[in-house]
PDB file of C-alpha atoms in Angstrom:
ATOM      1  CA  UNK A  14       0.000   0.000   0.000  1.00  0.00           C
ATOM      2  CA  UNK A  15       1.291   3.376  -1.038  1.00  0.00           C
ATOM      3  CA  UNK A  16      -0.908   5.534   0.118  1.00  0.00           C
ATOM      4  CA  UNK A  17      -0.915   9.085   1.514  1.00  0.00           C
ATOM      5  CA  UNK A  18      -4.647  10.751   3.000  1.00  0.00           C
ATOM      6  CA  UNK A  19      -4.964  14.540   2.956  1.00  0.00           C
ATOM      7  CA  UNK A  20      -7.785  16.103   4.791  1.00  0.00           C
ATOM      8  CA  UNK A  21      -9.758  17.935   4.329  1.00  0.00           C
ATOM      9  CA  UNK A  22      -9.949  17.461   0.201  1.00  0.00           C
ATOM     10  CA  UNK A  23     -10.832  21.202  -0.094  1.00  0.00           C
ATOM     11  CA  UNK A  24     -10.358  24.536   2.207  1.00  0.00           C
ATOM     12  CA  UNK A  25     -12.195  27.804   1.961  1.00  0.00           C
ATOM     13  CA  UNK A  26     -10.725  30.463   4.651  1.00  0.00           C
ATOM     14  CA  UNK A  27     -10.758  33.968   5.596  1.00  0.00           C
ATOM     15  CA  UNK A  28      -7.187  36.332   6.050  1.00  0.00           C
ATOM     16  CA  UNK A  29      -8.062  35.853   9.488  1.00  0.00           C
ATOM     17  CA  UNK A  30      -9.135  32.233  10.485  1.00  0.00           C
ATOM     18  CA  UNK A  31      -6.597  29.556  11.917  1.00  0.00           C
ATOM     19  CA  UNK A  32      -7.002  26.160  10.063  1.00  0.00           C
ATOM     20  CA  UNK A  33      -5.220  23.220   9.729  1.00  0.00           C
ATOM     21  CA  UNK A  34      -4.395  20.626   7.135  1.00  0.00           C
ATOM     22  CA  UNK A  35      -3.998  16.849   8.330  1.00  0.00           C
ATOM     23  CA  UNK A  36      -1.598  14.053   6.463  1.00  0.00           C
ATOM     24  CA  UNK A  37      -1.608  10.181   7.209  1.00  0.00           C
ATOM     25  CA  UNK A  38       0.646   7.581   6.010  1.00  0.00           C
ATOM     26  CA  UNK A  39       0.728   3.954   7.311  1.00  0.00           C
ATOM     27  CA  UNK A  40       3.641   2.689   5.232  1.00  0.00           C
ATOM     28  CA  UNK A  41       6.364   3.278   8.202  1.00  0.00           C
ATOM     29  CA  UNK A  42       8.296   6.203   6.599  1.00  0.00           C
ATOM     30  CA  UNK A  43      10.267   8.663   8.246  1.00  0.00           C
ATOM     31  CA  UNK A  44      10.514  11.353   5.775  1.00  0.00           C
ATOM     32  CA  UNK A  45       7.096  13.374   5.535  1.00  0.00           C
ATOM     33  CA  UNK A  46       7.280  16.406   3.335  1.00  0.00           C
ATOM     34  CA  UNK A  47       4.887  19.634   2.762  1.00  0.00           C
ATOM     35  CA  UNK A  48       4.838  21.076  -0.924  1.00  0.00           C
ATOM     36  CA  UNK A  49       3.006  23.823  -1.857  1.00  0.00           C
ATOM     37  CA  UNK A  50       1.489  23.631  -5.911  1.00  0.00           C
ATOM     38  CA  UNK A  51      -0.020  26.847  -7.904  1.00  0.00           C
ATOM     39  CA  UNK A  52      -1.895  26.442 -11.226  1.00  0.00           C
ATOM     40  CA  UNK A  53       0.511  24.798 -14.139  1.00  0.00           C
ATOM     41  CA  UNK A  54       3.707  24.556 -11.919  1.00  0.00           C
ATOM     42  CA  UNK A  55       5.588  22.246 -10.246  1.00  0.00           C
ATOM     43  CA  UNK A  56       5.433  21.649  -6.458  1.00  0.00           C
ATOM     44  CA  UNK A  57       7.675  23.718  -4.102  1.00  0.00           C
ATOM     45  CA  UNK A  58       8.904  22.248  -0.726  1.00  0.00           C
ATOM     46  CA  UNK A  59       7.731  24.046   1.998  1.00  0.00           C
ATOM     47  CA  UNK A  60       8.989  21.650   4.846  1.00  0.00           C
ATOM     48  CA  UNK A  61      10.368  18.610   5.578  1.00  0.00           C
ATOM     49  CA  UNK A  62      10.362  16.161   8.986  1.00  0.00           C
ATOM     50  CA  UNK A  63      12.648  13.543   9.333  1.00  0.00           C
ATOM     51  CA  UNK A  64      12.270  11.042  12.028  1.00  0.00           C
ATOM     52  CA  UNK A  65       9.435  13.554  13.748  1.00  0.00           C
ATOM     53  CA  UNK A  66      11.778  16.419  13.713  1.00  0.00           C
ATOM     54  CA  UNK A  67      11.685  19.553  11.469  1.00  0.00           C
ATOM     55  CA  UNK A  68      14.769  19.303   9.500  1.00  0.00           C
ATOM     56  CA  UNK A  69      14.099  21.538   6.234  1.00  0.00           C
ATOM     57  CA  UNK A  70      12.343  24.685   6.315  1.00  0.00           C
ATOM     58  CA  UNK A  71      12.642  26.219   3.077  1.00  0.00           C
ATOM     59  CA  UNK A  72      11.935  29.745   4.276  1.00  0.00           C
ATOM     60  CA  UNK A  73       8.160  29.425   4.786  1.00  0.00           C
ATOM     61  CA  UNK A  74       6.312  32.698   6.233  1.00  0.00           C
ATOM     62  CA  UNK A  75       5.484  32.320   9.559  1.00  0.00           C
ATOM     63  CA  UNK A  76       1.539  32.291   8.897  1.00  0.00           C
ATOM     64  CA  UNK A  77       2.553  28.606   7.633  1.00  0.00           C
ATOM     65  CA  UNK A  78       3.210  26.309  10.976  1.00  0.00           C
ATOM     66  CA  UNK A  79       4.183  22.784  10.490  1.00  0.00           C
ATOM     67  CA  UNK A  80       3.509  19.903  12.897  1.00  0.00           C
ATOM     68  CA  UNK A  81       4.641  15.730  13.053  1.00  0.00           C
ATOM     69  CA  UNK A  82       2.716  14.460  16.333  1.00  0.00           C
ATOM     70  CA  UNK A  83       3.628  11.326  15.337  1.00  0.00           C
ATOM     71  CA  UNK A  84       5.456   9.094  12.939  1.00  0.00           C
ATOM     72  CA  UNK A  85       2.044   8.801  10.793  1.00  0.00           C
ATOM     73  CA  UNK A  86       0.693  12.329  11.090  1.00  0.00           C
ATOM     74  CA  UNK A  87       1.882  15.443  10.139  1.00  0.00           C
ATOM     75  CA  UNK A  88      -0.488  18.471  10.207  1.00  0.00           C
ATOM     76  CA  UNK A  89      -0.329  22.214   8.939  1.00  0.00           C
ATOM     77  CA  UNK A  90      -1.384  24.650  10.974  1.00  0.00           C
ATOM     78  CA  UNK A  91      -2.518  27.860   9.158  1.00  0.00           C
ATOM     79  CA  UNK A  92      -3.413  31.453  10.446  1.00  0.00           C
ATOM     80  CA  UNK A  93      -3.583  34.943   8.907  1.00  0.00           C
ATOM     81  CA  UNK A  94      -3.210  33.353   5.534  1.00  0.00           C
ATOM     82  CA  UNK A  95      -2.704  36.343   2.393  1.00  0.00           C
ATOM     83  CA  UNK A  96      -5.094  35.273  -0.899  1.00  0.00           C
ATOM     84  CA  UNK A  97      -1.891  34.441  -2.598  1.00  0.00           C
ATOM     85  CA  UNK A  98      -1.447  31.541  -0.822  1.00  0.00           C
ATOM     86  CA  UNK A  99      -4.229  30.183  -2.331  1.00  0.00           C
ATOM     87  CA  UNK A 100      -2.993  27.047  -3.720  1.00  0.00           C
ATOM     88  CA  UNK A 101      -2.806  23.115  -3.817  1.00  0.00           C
ATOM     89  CA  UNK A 102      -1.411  21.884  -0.673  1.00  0.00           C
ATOM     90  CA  UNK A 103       0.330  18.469  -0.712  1.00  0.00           C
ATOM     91  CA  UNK A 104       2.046  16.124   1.631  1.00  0.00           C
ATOM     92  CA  UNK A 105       4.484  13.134   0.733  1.00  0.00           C
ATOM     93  CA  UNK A 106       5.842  10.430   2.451  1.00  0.00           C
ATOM     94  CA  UNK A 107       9.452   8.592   1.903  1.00  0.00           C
ATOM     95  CA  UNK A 108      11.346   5.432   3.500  1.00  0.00           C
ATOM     96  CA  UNK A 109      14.393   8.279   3.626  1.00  0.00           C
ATOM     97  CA  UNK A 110      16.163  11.121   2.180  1.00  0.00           C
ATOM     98  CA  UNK A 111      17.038   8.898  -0.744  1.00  0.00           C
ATOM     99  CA  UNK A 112      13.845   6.979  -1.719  1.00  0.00           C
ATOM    100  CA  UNK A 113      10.995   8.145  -3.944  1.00  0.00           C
ATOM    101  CA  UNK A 114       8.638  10.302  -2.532  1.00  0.00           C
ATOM    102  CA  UNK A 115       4.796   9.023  -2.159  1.00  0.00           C
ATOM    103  CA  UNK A 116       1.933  11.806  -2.642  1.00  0.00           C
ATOM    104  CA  UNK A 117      -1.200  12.583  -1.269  1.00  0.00           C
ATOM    105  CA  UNK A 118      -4.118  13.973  -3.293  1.00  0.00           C
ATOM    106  CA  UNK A 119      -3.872  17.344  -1.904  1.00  0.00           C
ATOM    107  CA  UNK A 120      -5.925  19.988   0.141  1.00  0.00           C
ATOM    108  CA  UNK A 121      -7.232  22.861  -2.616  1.00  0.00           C
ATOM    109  CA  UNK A 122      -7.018  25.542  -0.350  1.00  0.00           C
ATOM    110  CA  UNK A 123      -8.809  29.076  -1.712  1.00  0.00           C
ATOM    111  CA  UNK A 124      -8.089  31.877   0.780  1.00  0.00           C
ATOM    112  CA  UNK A 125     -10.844  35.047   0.378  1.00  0.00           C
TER     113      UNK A 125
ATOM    114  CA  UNK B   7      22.631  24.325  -8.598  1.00  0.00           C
ATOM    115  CA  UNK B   8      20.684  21.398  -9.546  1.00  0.00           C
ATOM    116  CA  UNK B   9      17.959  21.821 -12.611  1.00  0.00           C
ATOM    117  CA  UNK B  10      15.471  19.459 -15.047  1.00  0.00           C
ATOM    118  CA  UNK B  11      14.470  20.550 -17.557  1.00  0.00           C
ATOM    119  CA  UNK B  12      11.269  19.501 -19.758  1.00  0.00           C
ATOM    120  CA  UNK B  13       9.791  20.244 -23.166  1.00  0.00           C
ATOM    121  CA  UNK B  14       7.510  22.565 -23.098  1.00  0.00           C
ATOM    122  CA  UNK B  15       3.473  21.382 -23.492  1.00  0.00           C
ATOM    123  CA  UNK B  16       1.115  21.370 -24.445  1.00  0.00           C
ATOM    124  CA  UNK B  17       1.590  18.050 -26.013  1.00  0.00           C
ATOM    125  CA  UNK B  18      -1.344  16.963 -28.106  1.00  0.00           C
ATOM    126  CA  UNK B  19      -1.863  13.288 -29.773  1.00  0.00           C
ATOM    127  CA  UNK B  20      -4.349  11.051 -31.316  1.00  0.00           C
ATOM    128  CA  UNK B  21      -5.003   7.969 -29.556  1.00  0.00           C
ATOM    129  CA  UNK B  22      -2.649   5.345 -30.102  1.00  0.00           C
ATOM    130  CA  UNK B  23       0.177   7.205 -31.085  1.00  0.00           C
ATOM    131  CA  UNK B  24       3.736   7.107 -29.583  1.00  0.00           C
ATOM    132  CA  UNK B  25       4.330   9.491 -26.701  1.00  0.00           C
ATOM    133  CA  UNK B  26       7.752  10.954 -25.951  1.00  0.00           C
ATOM    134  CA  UNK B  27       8.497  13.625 -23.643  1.00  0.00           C
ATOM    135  CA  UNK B  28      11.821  15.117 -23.192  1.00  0.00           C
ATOM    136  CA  UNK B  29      14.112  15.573 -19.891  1.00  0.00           C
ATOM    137  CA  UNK B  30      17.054  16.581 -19.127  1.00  0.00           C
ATOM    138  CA  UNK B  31      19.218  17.329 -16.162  1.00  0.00           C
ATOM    139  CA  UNK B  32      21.881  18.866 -14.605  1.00  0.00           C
ATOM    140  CA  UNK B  33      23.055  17.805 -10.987  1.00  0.00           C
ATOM    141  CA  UNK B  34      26.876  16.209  -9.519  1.00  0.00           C
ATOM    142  CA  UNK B  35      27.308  13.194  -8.477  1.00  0.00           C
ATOM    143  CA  UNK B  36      24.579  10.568  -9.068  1.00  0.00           C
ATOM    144  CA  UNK B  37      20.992  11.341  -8.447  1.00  0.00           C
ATOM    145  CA  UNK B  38      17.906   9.072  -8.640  1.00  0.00           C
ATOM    146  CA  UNK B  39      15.416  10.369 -11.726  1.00  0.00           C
ATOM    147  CA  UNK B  40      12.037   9.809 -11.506  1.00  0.00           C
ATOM    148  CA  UNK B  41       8.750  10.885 -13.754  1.00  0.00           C
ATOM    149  CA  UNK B  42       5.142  11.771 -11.828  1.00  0.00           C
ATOM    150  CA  UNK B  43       2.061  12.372 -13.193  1.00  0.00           C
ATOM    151  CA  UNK B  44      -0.587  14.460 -12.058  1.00  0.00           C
ATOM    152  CA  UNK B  45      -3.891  14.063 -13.430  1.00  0.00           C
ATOM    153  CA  UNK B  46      -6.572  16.509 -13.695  1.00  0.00           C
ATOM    154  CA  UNK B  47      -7.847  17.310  -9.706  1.00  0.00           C
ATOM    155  CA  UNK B  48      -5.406  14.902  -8.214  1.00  0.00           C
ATOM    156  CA  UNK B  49      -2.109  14.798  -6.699  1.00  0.00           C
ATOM    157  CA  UNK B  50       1.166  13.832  -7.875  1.00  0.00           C
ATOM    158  CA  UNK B  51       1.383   9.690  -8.376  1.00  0.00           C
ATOM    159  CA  UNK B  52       4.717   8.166  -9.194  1.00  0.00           C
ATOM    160  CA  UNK B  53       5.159   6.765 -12.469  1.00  0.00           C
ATOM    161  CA  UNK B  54       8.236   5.375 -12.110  1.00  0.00           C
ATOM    162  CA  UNK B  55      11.783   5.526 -11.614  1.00  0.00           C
ATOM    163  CA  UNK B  56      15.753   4.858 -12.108  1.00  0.00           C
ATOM    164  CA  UNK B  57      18.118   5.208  -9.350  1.00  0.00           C
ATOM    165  CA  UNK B  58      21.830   4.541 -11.715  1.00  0.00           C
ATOM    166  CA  UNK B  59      23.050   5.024 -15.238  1.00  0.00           C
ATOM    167  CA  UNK B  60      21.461   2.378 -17.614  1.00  0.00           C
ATOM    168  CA  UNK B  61      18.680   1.760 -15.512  1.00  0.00           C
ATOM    169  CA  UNK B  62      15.086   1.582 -17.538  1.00  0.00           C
ATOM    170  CA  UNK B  63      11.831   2.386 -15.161  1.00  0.00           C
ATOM    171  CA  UNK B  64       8.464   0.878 -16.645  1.00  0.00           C
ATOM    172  CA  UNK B  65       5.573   1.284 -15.450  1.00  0.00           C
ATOM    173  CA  UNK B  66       1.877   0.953 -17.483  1.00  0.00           C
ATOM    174  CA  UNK B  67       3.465   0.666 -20.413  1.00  0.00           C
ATOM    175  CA  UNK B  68       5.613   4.058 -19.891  1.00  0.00           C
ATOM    176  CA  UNK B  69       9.708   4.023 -20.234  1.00  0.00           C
ATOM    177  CA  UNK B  70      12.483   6.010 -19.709  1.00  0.00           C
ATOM    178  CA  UNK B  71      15.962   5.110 -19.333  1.00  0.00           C
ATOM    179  CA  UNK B  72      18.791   6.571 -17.324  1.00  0.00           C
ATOM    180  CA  UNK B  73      21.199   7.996 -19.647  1.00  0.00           C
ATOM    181  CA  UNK B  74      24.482   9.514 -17.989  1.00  0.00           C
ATOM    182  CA  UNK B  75      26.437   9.932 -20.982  1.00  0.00           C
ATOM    183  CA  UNK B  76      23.319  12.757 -22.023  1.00  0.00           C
ATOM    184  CA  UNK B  77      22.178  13.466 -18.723  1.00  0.00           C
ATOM    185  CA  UNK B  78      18.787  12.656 -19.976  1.00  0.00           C
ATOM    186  CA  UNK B  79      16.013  10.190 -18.685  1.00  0.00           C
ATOM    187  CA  UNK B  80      13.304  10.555 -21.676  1.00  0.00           C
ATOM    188  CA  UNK B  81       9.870   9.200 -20.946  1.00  0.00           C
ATOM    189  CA  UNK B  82       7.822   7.057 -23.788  1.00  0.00           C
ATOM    190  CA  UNK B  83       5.101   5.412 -24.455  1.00  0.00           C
ATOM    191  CA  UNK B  84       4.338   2.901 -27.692  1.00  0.00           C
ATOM    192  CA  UNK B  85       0.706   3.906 -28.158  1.00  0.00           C
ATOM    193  CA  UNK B  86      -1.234   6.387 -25.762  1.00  0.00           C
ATOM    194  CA  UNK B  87      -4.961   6.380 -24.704  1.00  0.00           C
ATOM    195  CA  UNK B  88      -7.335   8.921 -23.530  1.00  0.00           C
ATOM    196  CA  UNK B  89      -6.885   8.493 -20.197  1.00  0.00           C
ATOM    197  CA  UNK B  90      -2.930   9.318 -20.485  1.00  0.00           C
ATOM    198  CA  UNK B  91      -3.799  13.042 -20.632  1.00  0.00           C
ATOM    199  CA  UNK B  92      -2.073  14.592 -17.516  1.00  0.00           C
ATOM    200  CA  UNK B  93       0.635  16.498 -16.666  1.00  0.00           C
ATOM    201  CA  UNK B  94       3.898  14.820 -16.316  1.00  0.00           C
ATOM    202  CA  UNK B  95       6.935  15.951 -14.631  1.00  0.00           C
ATOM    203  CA  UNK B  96      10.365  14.883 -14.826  1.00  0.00           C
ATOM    204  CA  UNK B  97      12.111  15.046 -11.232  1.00  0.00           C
ATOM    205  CA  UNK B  98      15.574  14.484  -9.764  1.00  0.00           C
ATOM    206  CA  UNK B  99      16.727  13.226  -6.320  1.00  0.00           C
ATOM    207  CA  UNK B 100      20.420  13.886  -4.868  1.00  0.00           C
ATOM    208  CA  UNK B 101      21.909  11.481  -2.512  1.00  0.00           C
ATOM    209  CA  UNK B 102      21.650  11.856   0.704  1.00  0.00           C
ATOM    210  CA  UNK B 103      19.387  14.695   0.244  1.00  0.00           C
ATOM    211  CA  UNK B 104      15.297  15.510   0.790  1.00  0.00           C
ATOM    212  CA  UNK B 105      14.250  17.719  -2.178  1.00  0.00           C
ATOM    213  CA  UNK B 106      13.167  16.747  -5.141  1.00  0.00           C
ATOM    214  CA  UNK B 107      14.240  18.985  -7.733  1.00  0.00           C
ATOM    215  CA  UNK B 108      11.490  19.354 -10.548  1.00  0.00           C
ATOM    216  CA  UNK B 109      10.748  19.774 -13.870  1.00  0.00           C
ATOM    217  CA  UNK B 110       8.485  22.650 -15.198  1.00  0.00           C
ATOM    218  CA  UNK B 111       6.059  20.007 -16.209  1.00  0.00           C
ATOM    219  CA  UNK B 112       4.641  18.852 -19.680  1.00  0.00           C
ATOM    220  CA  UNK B 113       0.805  18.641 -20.221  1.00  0.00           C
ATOM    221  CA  UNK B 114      -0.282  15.684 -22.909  1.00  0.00           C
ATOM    222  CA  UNK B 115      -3.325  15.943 -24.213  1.00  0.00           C
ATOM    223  CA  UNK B 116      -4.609  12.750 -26.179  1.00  0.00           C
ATOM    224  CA  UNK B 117      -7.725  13.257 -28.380  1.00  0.00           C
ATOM    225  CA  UNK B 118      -9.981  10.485 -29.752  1.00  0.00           C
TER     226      UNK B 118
END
């Protein structure tokens, strides 16, 4: 099984609500990763936890707050969120740094 | 620093006829190459994948093959259907390292 669950599927907030975005994987991996996807590009990492610890933070605004409560979950907690970061939200899984990365389907998330 | 780069879409076929889409790359060392797909809605899915020089990934009747010598890893397929219109992105993977470095993407679109 190679699957990664995103939750909710999609997100409609205001500038000033706090949400947050859920991720589950039940394959055992240690790598969970948080990419962010506008229309007709490619992803760009946001974060990534290895072993439940944040180890890449690729200069995310602080409005963007990551969480790994476990070795299964990894959340994203989101507050005072700007319409341009209105976007697809996804979260992958990996055995390690140097295995292919599993995807989720994403969270759509439209900020108004 | 690292880069892949893809032809540029939109890619349009008839059903049934051969699919290629170019990649290149430029990275040191040796990284794992790998080609996603992302279909209308949905998240990224791995397609498939080569982790050393002359490797060939397969999957559903897709191919590419790790070429060092051209720093290439071209995807094909023999004869495409319908339901092969996506977007597809070429993506590298350093060792020892999270981030996947990605393509711009290239969308196929297969007509009837």
């Amino acid at each position: 099984d190679t699957e990664v669950t995103q939750t909710p599927k999609h997100l409609v907030m205001g500038m000033t609500n706090k949400k947050s975005l859920k991720c589950e994987q039940h394959m055992g991996h240690r790598a969970m990763y948080w990419y962010k996807q506008k229309a007709k590009k490619p992803p760009e990492l946001m974060f990534v936890y290895s072993y439940e610890k944040l180890s890449i933070n690729e200069s995310v605004p602080s409005r963007f707050s990551p969480e790994c409560p476990n070795s299964s979950l990894l959340n994203l907690h989101l507050h005072a969120l700007q319409p341009e970061d209105s976007a697809l939200y996804l979260c992958a899984s990996s055995h390690g740094r140097d295995y292919e990365q599993y995807f989720g389907p994403g969270t759509r998330l439209t900020v108004t | 620093g690292d880069s892949v780069t893809q032809m540029e879409g939109p890619v349009t076929l008839s059903e049934e006829a051969f699919l290629t889409i170019n990649c290149t790359y430029t990275a040191t060392g040796y990284p794992s190459l790998f080609w996603y797909v992302q279909y209308p809605g949905e998240g990224l899915q791995l397609l498939l994948k080569a982790t050393k020089a002359d490797d060939k990934g397969s999957n559903k009747g897709f191919e590419a093959t790790y070429r060092k010598e051209t720093t290439s890893f071209h995807l094909e397929k023999g004869s495409v259907q319908v339901s092969d219109s996506a977007v597809y992105f070429c993506a590298l993977l350093k060792a020892a390292g999270n981030k996947l470095t990605f393509g711009g993407g290239t969308r196929v679109l297969v007509k009837p």
